[in-house]
mmCIF file of N, CA, C and O in Angstrom:
data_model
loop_
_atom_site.group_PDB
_atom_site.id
_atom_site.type_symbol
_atom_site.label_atom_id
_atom_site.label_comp_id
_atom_site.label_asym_id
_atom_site.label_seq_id
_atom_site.Cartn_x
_atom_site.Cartn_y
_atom_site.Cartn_z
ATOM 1 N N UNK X 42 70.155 275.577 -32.768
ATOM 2 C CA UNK X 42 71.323 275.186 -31.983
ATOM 3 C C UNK X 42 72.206 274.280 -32.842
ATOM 4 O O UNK X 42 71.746 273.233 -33.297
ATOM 5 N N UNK X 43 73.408 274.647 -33.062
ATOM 6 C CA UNK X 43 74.474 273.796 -33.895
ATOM 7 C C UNK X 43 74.640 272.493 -32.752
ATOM 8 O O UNK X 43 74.196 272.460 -31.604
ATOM 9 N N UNK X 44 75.548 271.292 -33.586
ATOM 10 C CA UNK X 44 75.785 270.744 -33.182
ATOM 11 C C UNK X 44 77.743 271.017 -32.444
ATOM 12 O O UNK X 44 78.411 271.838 -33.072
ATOM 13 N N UNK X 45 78.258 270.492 -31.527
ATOM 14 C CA UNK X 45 79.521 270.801 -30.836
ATOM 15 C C UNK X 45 80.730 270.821 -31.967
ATOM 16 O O UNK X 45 80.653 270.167 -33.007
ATOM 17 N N UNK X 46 81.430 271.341 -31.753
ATOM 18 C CA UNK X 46 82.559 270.815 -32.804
ATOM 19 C C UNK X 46 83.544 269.620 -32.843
ATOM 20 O O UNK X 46 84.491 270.099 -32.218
ATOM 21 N N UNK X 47 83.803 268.737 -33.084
ATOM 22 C CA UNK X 47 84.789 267.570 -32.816
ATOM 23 C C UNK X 47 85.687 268.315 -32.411
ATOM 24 O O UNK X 47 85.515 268.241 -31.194
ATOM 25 N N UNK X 48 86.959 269.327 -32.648
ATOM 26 C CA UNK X 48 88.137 269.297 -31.972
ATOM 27 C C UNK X 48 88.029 269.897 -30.695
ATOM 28 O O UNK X 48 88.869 269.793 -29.802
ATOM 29 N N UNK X 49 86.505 270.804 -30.616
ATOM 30 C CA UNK X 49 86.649 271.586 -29.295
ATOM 31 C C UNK X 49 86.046 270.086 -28.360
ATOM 32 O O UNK X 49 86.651 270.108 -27.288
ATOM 33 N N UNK X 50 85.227 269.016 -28.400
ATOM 34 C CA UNK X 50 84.729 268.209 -27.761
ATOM 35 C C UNK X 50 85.807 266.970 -27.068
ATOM 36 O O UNK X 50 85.704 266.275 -26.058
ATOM 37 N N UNK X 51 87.084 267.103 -28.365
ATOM 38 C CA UNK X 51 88.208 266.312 -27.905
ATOM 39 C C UNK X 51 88.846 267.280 -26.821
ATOM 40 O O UNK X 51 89.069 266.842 -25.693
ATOM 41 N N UNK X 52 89.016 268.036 -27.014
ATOM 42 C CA UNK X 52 89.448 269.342 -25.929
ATOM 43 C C UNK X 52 89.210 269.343 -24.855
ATOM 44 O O UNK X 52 89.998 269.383 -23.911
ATOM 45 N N UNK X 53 87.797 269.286 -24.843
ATOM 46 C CA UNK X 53 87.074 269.568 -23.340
ATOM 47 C C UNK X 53 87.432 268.015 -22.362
ATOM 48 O O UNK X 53 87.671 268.036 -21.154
ATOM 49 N N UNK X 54 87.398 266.853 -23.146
ATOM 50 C CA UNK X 54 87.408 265.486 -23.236
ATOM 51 C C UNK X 54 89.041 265.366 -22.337
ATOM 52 O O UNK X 54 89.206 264.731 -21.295
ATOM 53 N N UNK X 55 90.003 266.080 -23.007
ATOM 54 C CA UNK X 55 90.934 265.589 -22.559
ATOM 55 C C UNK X 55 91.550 267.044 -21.090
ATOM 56 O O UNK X 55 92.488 266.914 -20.303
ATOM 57 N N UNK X 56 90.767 268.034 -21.203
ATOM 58 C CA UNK X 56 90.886 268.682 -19.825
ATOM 59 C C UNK X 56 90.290 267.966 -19.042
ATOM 60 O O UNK X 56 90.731 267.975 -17.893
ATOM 61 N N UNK X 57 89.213 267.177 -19.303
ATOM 62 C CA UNK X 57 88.788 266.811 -17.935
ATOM 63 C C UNK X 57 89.012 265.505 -17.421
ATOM 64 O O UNK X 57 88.492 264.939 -16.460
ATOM 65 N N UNK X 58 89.982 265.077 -18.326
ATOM 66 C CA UNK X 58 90.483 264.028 -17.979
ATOM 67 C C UNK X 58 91.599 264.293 -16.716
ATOM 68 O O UNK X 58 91.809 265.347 -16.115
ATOM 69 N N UNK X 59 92.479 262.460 -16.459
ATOM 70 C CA UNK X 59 93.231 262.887 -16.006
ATOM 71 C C UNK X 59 94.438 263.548 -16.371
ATOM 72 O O UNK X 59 94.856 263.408 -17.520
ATOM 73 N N UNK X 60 95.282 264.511 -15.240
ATOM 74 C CA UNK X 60 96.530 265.164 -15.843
ATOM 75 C C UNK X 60 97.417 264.146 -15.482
ATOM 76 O O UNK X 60 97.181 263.186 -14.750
ATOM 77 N N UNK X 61 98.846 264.538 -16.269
ATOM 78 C CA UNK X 61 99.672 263.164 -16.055
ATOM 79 C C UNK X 61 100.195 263.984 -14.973
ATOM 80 O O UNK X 61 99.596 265.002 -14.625
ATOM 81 N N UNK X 62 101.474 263.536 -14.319
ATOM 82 C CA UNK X 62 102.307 264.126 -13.118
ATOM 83 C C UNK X 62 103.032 264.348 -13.740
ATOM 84 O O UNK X 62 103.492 263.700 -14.680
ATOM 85 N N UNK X 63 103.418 265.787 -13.152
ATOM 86 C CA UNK X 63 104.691 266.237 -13.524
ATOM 87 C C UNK X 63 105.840 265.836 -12.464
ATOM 88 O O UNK X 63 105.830 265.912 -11.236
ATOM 89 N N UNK X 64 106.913 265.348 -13.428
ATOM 90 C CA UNK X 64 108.148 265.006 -12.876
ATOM 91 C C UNK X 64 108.662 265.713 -11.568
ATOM 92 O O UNK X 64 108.886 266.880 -11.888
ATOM 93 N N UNK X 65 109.026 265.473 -9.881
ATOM 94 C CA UNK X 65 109.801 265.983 -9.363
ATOM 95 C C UNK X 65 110.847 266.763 -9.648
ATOM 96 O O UNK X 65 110.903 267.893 -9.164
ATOM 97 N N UNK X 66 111.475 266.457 -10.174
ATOM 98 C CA UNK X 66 112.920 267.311 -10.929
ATOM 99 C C UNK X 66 112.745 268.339 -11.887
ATOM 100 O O UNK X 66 113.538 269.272 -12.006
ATOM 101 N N UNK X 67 111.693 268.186 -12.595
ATOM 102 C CA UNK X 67 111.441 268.938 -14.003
ATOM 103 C C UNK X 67 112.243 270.446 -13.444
ATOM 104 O O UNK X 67 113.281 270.652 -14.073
ATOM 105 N N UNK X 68 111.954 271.406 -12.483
ATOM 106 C CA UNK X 68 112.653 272.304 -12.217
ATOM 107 C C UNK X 68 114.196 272.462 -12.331
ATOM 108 O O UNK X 68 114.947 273.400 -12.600
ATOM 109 N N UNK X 69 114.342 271.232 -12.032
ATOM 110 C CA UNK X 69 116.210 271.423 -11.785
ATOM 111 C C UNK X 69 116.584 271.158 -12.657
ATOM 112 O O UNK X 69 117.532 271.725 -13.199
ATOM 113 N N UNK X 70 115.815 269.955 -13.213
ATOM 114 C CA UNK X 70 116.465 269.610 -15.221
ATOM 115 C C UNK X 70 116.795 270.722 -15.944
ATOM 116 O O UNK X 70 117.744 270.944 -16.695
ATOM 117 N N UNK X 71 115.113 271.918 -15.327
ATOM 118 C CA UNK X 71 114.996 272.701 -17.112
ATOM 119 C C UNK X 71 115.923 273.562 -16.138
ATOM 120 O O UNK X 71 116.978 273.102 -16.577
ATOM 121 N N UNK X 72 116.370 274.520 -15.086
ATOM 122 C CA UNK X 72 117.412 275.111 -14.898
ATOM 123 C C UNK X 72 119.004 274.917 -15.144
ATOM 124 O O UNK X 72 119.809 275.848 -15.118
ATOM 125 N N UNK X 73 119.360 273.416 -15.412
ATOM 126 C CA UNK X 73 120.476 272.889 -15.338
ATOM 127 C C UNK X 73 120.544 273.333 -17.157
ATOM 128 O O UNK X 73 121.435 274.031 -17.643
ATOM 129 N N UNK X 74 119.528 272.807 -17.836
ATOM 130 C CA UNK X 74 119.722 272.699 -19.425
ATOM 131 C C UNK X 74 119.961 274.360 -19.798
ATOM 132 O O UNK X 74 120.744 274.788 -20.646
ATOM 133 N N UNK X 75 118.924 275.284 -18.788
ATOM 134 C CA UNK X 75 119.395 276.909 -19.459
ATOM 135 C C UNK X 75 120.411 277.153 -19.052
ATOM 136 O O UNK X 75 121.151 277.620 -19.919
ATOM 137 N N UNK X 76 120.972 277.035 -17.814
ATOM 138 C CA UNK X 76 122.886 277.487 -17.730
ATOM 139 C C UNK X 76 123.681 276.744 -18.815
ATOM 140 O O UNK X 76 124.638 277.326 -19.327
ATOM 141 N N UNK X 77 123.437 275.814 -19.105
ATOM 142 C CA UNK X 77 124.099 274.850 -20.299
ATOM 143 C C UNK X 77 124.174 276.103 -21.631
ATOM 144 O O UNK X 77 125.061 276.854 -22.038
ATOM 145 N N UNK X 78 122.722 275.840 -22.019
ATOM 146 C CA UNK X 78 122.649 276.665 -23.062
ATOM 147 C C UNK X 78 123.278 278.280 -22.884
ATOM 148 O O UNK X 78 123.732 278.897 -23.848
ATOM 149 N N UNK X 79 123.233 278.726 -21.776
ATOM 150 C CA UNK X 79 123.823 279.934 -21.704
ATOM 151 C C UNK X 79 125.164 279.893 -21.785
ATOM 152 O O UNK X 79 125.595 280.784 -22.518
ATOM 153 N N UNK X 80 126.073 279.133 -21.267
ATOM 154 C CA UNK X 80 127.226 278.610 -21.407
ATOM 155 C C UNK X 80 127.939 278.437 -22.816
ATOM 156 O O UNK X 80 129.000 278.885 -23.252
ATOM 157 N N UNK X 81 127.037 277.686 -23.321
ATOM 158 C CA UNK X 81 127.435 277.396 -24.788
ATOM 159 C C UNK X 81 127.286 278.892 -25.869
ATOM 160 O O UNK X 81 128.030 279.079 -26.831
ATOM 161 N N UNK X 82 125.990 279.998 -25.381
ATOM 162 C CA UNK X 82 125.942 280.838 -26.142
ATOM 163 C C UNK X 82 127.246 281.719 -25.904
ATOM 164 O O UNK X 82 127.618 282.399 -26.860
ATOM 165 N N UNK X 83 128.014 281.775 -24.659
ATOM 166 C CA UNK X 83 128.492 282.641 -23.997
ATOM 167 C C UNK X 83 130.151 281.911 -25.067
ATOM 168 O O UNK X 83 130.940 282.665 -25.638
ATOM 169 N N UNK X 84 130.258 280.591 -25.064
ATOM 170 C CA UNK X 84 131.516 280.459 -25.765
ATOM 171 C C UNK X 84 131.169 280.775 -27.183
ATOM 172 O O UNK X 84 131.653 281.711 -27.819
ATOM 173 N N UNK X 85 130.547 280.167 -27.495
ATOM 174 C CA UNK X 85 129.893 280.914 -29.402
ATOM 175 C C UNK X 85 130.181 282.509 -29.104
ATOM 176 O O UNK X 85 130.660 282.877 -30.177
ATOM 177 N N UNK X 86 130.170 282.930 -28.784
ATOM 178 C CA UNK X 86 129.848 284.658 -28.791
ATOM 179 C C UNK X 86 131.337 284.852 -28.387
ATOM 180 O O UNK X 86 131.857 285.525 -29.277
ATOM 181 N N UNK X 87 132.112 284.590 -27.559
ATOM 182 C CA UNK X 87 133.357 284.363 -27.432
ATOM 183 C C UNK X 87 134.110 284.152 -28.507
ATOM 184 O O UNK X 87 134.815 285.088 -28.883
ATOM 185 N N UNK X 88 134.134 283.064 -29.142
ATOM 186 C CA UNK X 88 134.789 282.612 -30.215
ATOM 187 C C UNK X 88 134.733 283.124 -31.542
ATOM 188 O O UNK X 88 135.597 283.105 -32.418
ATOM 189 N N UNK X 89 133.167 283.748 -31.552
ATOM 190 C CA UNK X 89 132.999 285.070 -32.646
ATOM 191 C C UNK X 89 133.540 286.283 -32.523
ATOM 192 O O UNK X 89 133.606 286.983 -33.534
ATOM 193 N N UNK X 90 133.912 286.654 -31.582
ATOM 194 C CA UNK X 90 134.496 288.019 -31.376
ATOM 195 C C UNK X 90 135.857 287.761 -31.392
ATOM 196 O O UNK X 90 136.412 288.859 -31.421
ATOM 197 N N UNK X 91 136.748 286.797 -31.388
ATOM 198 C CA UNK X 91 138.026 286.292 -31.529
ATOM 199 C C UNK X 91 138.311 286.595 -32.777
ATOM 200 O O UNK X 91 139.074 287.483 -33.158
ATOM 201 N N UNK X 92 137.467 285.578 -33.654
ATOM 202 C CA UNK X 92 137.233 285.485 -35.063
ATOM 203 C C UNK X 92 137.627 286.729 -35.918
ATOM 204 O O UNK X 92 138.398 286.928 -36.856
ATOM 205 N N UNK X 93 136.431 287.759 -34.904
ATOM 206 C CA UNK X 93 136.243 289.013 -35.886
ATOM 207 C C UNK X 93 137.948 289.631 -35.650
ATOM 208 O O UNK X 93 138.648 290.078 -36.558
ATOM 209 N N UNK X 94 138.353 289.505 -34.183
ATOM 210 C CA UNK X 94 139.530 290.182 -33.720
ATOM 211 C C UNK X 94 140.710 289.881 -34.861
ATOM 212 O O UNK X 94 141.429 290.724 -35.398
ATOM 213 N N UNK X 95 140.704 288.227 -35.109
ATOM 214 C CA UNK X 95 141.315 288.011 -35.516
ATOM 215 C C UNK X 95 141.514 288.522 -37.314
ATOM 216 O O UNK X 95 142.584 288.780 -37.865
ATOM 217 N N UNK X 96 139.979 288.556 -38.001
ATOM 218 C CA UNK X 96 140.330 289.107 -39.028
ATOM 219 C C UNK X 96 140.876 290.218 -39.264
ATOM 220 O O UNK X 96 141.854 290.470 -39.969
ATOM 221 N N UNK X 97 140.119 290.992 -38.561
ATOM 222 C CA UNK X 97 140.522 292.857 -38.404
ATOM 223 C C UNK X 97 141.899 292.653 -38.474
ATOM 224 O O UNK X 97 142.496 293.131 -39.439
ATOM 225 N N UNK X 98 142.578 291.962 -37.532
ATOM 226 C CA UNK X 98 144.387 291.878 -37.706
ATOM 227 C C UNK X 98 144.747 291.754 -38.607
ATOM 228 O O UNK X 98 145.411 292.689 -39.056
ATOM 229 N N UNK X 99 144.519 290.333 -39.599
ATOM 230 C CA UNK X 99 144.602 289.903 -40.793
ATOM 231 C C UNK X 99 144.126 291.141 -41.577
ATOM 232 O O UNK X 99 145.176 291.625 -41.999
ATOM 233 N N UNK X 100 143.354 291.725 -41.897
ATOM 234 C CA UNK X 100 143.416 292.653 -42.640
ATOM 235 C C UNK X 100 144.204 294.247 -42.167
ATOM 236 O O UNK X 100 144.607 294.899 -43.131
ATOM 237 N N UNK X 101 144.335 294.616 -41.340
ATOM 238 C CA UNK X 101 145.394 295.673 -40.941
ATOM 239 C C UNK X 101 146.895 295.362 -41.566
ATOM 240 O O UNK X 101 147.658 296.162 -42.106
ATOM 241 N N UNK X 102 147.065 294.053 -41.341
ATOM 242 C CA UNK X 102 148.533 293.356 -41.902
ATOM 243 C C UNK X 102 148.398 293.440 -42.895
ATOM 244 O O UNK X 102 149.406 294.050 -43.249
ATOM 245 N N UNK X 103 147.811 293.255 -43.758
ATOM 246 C CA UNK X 103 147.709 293.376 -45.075
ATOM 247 C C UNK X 103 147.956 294.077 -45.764
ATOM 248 O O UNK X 103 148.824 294.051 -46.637
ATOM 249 N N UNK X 104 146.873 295.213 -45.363
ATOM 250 C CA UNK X 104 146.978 296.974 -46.006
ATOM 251 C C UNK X 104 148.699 297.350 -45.337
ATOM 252 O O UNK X 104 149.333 298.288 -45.819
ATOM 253 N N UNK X 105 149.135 296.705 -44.493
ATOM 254 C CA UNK X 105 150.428 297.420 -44.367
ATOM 255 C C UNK X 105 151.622 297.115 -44.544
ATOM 256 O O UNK X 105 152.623 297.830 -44.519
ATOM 257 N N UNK X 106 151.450 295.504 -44.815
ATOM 258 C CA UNK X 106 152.781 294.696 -45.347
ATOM 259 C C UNK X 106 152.515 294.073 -46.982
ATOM 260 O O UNK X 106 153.189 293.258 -47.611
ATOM 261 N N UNK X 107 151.308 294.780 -47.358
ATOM 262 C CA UNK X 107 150.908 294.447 -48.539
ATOM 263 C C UNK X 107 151.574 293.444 -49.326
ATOM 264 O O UNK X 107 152.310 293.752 -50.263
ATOM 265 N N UNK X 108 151.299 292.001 -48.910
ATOM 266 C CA UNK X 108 151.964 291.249 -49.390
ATOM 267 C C UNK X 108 151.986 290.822 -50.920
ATOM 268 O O UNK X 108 152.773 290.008 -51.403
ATOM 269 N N UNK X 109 150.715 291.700 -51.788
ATOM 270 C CA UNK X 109 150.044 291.274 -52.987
ATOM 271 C C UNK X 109 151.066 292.328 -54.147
ATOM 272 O O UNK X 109 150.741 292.496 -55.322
ATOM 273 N N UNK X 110 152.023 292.801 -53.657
ATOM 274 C CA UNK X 110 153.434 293.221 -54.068
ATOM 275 C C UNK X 110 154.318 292.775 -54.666
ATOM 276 O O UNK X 110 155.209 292.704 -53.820
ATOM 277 N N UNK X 111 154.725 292.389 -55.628
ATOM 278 C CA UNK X 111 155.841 292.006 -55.783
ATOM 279 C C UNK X 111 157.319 292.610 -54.503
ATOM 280 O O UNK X 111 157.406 293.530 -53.689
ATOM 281 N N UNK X 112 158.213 291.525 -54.938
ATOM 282 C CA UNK X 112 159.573 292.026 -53.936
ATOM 283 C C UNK X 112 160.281 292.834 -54.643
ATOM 284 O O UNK X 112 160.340 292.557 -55.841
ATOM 285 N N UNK X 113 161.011 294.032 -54.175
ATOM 286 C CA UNK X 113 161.854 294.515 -55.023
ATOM 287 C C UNK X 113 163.005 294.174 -55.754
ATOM 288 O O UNK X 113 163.735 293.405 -55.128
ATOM 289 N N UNK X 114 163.309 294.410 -56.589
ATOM 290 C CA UNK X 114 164.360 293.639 -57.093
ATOM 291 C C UNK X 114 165.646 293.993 -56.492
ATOM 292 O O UNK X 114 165.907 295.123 -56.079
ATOM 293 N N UNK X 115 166.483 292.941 -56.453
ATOM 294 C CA UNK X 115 167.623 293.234 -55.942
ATOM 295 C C UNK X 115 168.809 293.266 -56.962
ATOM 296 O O UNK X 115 169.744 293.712 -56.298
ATOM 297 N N UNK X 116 169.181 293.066 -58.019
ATOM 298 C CA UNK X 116 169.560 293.702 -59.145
ATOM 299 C C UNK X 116 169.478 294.363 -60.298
ATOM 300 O O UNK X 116 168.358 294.326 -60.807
ATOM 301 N N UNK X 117 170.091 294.809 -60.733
ATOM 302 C CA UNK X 117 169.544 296.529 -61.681
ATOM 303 C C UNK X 117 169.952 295.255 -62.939
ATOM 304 O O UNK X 117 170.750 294.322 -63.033
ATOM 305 N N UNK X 118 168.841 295.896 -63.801
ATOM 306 C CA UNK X 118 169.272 295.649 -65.131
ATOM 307 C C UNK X 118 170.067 295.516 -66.052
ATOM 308 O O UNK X 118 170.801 296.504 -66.088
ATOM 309 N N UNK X 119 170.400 294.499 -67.143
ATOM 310 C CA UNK X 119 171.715 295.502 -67.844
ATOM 311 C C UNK X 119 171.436 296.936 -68.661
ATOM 312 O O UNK X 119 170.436 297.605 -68.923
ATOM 313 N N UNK X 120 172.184 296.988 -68.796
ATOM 314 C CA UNK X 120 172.342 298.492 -69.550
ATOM 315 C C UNK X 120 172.626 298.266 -70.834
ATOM 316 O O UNK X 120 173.411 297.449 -71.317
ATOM 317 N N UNK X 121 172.000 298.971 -71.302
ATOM 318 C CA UNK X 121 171.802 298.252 -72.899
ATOM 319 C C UNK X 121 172.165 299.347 -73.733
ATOM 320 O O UNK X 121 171.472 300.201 -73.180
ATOM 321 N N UNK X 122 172.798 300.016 -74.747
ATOM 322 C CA UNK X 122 172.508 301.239 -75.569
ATOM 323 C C UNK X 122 173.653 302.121 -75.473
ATOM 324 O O UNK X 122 173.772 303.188 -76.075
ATOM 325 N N UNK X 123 174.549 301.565 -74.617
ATOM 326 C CA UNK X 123 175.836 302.121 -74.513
ATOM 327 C C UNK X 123 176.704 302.056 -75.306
ATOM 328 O O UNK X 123 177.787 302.595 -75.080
#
């Protein structure tokens, strides 16, 4: 016959102890904190899809007003060779 193990003997030690009380409220706390957190995921996820909206624009504008162009010139050269 072995002898018990220390962590399983602290184990058993502290199940059969007393339990502490659980808080009255603990329900409404931890429901109040997940709408929170859902809230907050719901604007993050919001504000990312803006983001993306917003690049996609930024790049549509781009490819079509291609600003990485020079401007055309608005006077002709001289003429040289005449």
């Amino acid at each position: 016959m072995s002898l018990p193990d220390r962590k399983e003997t602290e184990v058993r030690r502290m199940l059969a102890g007393p339990h502490p009380l659980v808080p009255p409220n603990l329900a409404v706390r931890a429901a109040a904190r997940g709408r929170r957190r859902k809230a907050h995921r719901r604007v993050l996820r919001r504000i990312g899809w803006l983001l993306a909206l917003l690049a996609l624009t930024a790049l549509a504008w781009a490819v079509s007003a291609q600003p990485w162009t020079p401007p055309p010139v608005r006077t002709t050269p001289p003429v040289e060779g005449w």
